[in-house]
């Protein structure tokens, strides 16, 4: 179980997916689940700050979570929300949704079940600190706000990173923090392969080189 945390647009998704491929592990993007709940609530015209209504809708919805072709797939009430997860509305509401303790408890419980299915690279905000605090393989990927904003602009996305950073770091329930034993990588001036290389080097130092056939 390899945990990769960091703020929005730090490059962690691309890095985590590439690392999972290299190791032959499954890749799980936990943020997609928080986005899935944000999408669900916007579909039902529920205000993201109305925690009671958000949780009520979540409780009466049917979720399915699985790993397919080494990646997480999930559906809500029989619909795969993937095409909507990067919508501007979702970008705008997901921080409020992910601040709701009951939403977090629900999703964290499901995220933990993935470990019974395969070896994982899981990325998010609290993977090393809350979801899998016992894993010795924790990474925190950061980058300057300027670099992250530039990356979002290149992706053609509108995403208020400053607002999301502040909301994700200041919420009461499992805020974005750097786990004490996480290895921090500043990706501002590194390529994706550079970051993956640094993680692989660290995993080798931690004694995983032979087991994972890392050369
Ligand atoms: O990684 P991302 O930008 O797709 O995540 C979307 C939002 O979900 C982010 O603003 C905070 C929340 N999130 C979280 O609270 N905990 C996680 N483990 C992953 C994401």
Coordinates of C-alpha atoms and ligand atoms in Angstrom, one line a residue:
X1 CA 0.0 0.0 0.0
X2 CA 1.6 3.2 -1.2
X3 CA 0.0 6.5 -0.1
X4 CA 0.3 9.6 -2.1
X5 CA -1.1 12.9 -0.7
X6 CA -0.9 16.5 -1.7
X7 CA -2.8 19.6 -2.7
X8 CA -4.9 20.1 -5.9
X9 CA -2.9 20.1 -9.1
X10 CA 0.3 19.0 -7.4
X11 CA 0.7 16.4 -10.1
X12 CA -0.1 13.5 -7.7
X13 CA -2.7 11.8 -10.0
X14 CA -0.4 11.5 -13.0
X15 CA 2.5 10.4 -10.7
X16 CA 0.3 7.9 -8.8
X17 CA -1.1 6.3 -12.0
X18 CA 2.4 6.0 -13.5
X19 CA 3.9 4.6 -10.4
X20 CA 1.0 2.0 -10.1
X21 CA 1.7 0.9 -13.7
X22 CA 5.4 0.6 -13.0
X23 CA 4.8 -1.5 -9.9
X24 CA 1.9 -3.6 -11.3
X25 CA -0.4 -2.2 -8.5
X26 CA -3.9 -1.0 -8.8
X27 CA -4.4 2.8 -8.8
X28 CA -7.1 4.4 -6.7
X29 CA -7.9 8.1 -6.9
X30 CA -9.8 8.8 -3.7
X31 CA -10.7 12.4 -4.8
X32 CA -12.9 10.9 -7.5
X33 CA -15.2 9.5 -4.8
X34 CA -15.6 12.9 -3.1
X35 CA -16.2 14.4 -6.6
X36 CA -18.8 11.6 -7.1
X37 CA -20.7 12.7 -4.1
X38 CA -20.4 16.4 -5.2
X39 CA -21.8 15.4 -8.6
X40 CA -24.7 13.4 -6.9
X41 CA -25.7 16.4 -4.8
X42 CA -25.6 18.8 -7.7
X43 CA -27.8 16.4 -9.7
X44 CA -30.3 16.7 -6.9
X45 CA -29.9 20.4 -6.6
X46 CA -28.8 20.1 -3.0
X47 CA -26.6 22.9 -1.6
X48 CA -23.2 21.5 -0.7
X49 CA -23.3 23.3 2.7
X50 CA -26.6 21.6 3.7
X51 CA -24.9 18.6 5.4
X52 CA -28.2 17.0 6.4
X53 CA -29.5 17.0 2.8
X54 CA -26.2 15.8 1.4
X55 CA -26.0 12.9 3.8
X56 CA -29.7 12.1 3.4
X57 CA -29.1 11.8 -0.4
X58 CA -25.9 9.8 0.1
X59 CA -27.7 7.3 2.4
X60 CA -30.5 6.6 0.1
X61 CA -28.2 6.2 -3.0
X62 CA -26.8 2.9 -4.2
X63 CA -23.0 2.8 -4.7
X64 CA -20.8 0.2 -6.2
X65 CA -17.1 0.2 -6.0
X66 CA -14.7 -2.1 -7.8
X67 CA -11.2 -2.5 -9.4
X68 CA -11.2 -3.1 -13.1
X69 CA -8.1 -3.2 -15.3
X70 CA -6.1 -2.1 -12.3
X71 CA -8.1 1.1 -11.7
X72 CA -11.0 2.0 -9.5
X73 CA -14.5 2.1 -11.1
X74 CA -17.6 3.2 -9.3
X75 CA -21.2 3.9 -9.9
X76 CA -23.9 5.9 -8.1
X77 CA -27.5 4.7 -8.6
X78 CA -26.3 2.7 -11.6
X79 CA -24.6 5.7 -13.3
X80 CA -20.8 6.0 -13.8
X81 CA -20.3 9.7 -13.0
X82 CA -16.7 9.8 -14.4
X83 CA -17.5 12.2 -17.4
X84 CA -18.8 14.8 -14.9
X85 CA -16.2 14.6 -12.2
X86 CA -14.1 17.6 -13.5
X87 CA -17.1 19.9 -14.2
X88 CA -16.8 23.4 -12.9
X89 CA -19.7 22.9 -10.6
X90 CA -18.0 19.9 -9.0
X91 CA -14.7 21.8 -8.7
X92 CA -16.6 24.5 -6.9
X93 CA -18.6 22.3 -4.5
X94 CA -16.3 19.4 -3.7
X95 CA -14.4 21.0 -0.9
X96 CA -17.6 21.7 1.1
X97 CA -18.8 18.2 0.4
X98 CA -15.5 16.6 1.6
X99 CA -15.6 18.7 4.8
X100 CA -18.7 16.7 6.0
X101 CA -17.6 14.2 8.6
X102 CA -20.2 11.6 7.6
X103 CA -19.2 11.7 4.0
X104 CA -15.6 11.1 5.0
X105 CA -16.5 8.2 7.3
X106 CA -18.5 6.6 4.5
X107 CA -15.9 7.0 1.8
X108 CA -12.9 6.1 4.1
X109 CA -14.6 2.8 5.0
X110 CA -15.0 2.0 1.3
X111 CA -11.5 3.0 0.4
X112 CA -10.1 0.6 3.0
X113 CA -11.9 -2.3 1.4
X114 CA -9.8 -1.9 -1.8
X115 CA -6.8 -3.3 0.1
X116 CA -8.5 -6.7 0.3
X117 CA -8.6 -6.7 -3.6
X118 CA -5.0 -5.8 -4.7
X119 CA -1.8 -4.0 -3.9
X120 CA -2.5 -0.3 -4.2
X121 CA -1.2 3.1 -5.0
X122 CA -3.9 5.4 -3.5
X123 CA -3.8 9.1 -3.8
X124 CA -5.7 11.9 -1.9
X125 CA -5.5 14.2 1.0
X126 CA -5.5 11.9 4.0
X127 CA -4.4 8.6 2.7
X128 CA -1.2 8.4 4.8
X129 CA -2.7 10.2 7.8
X130 CA -6.1 8.7 8.2
X131 CA -7.0 6.0 5.6
X132 CA -3.9 3.9 5.9
X133 CA -1.8 5.4 8.7
X134 CA 0.1 2.1 9.2
X135 CA 1.7 2.0 5.8
X136 CA 5.4 2.8 5.9
X137 CA 5.2 4.0 2.2
X138 CA 3.9 7.5 2.3
X139 CA 4.6 10.4 0.0
X140 CA 3.4 14.0 0.0
X141 CA 3.7 15.8 -3.3
X142 CA 3.7 19.5 -3.3
X143 CA 4.2 22.4 -5.8
X144 CA 4.0 26.1 -5.7
X145 CA 0.6 27.7 -6.1
X146 CA 1.8 29.4 -9.4
X147 CA 3.0 26.1 -10.9
X148 CA -0.2 24.4 -9.9
X149 CA -2.4 27.1 -11.3
X150 CA -0.5 26.9 -14.5
X151 CA -1.0 23.2 -14.7
X152 CA -4.8 23.6 -14.3
X153 CA -4.8 26.3 -17.0
X154 CA -3.0 24.0 -19.4
X155 CA -5.7 21.4 -18.7
X156 CA -8.2 24.0 -19.6
X157 CA -9.9 23.8 -16.3
X158 CA -11.4 26.5 -14.1
X159 CA -10.5 25.6 -10.5
X160 CA -10.0 28.1 -7.7
X161 CA -7.0 26.4 -6.1
X162 CA -6.4 29.0 -3.5
X163 CA -9.9 28.6 -2.2
X164 CA -9.8 24.8 -2.4
X165 CA -6.4 24.7 -0.6
X166 CA -7.6 26.8 2.2
X167 CA -10.9 24.8 2.6
X168 CA -9.1 21.4 2.4
X169 CA -6.5 22.5 4.9
X170 CA -8.7 24.2 7.4
X171 CA -11.7 21.8 7.7
X172 CA -12.3 20.2 11.0
X173 CA -12.6 16.6 9.8
X174 CA -9.2 15.1 8.6
X175 CA -7.7 18.3 7.0
X176 CA -5.0 18.1 4.4
X177 CA -1.8 17.6 6.5
X178 CA 1.6 16.1 5.9
X179 CA 1.8 12.8 7.8
X180 CA 4.8 12.9 10.1
X181 CA 6.5 10.0 8.4
X182 CA 5.7 11.1 4.8
X183 CA 8.5 11.7 2.3
X184 CA 7.9 15.2 0.9
X185 CA 8.6 15.9 -2.8
X186 CA 8.4 19.4 -4.2
X187 CA 7.4 18.8 -7.9
X188 CA 7.6 22.5 -8.9
X189 CA 10.7 22.0 -11.0
X190 CA 10.5 18.2 -11.6
X191 CA 9.1 16.2 -14.5
X192 CA 6.5 13.5 -13.8
X193 CA 9.2 10.9 -14.5
X194 CA 11.5 12.8 -12.1
X195 CA 8.9 12.5 -9.3
X196 CA 8.2 8.8 -10.0
X197 CA 12.0 8.2 -10.0
X198 CA 12.3 9.8 -6.6
X199 CA 9.5 7.6 -5.2
X200 CA 11.0 4.5 -6.7
X201 CA 14.4 5.4 -5.2
X202 CA 12.9 5.9 -1.8
X203 CA 11.0 2.5 -2.0
X204 CA 14.3 0.8 -2.8
X205 CA 15.9 2.5 0.2
X206 CA 13.0 1.1 2.2
X207 CA 13.9 -2.4 1.1
X208 CA 11.2 -3.0 -1.6
X209 CA 13.6 -3.1 -4.6
X210 CA 13.9 -6.9 -4.9
X211 CA 10.3 -7.7 -4.0
X212 CA 9.0 -5.3 -6.6
X213 CA 11.8 -6.0 -9.1
X214 CA 12.7 -2.3 -9.3
X215 CA 15.8 -1.7 -11.3
Ligands
LIG1 O1 -7.7 15.2 -5.7 P1 -8.9 16.0 -6.1 O2 -8.6 17.5 -6.4 O3 -9.6 15.3 -7.2 O4 -9.9 16.0 -4.9 C1 -11.1 16.6 -4.9 C2 -11.5 17.1 -3.5 O5 -11.8 16.0 -2.7 C3 -10.5 18.0 -2.8 O6 -10.7 19.4 -2.9 C4 -10.5 17.5 -1.4 C5 -11.3 16.2 -1.4 N1 -10.5 15.0 -1.0 C6 -10.4 14.8 0.3 O7 -10.9 15.5 1.1 N2 -9.8 13.6 0.7 C7 -9.2 12.8 -0.1 N3 -8.6 11.7 0.3 C8 -9.3 13.1 -1.5 C9 -9.9 14.2 -1.9

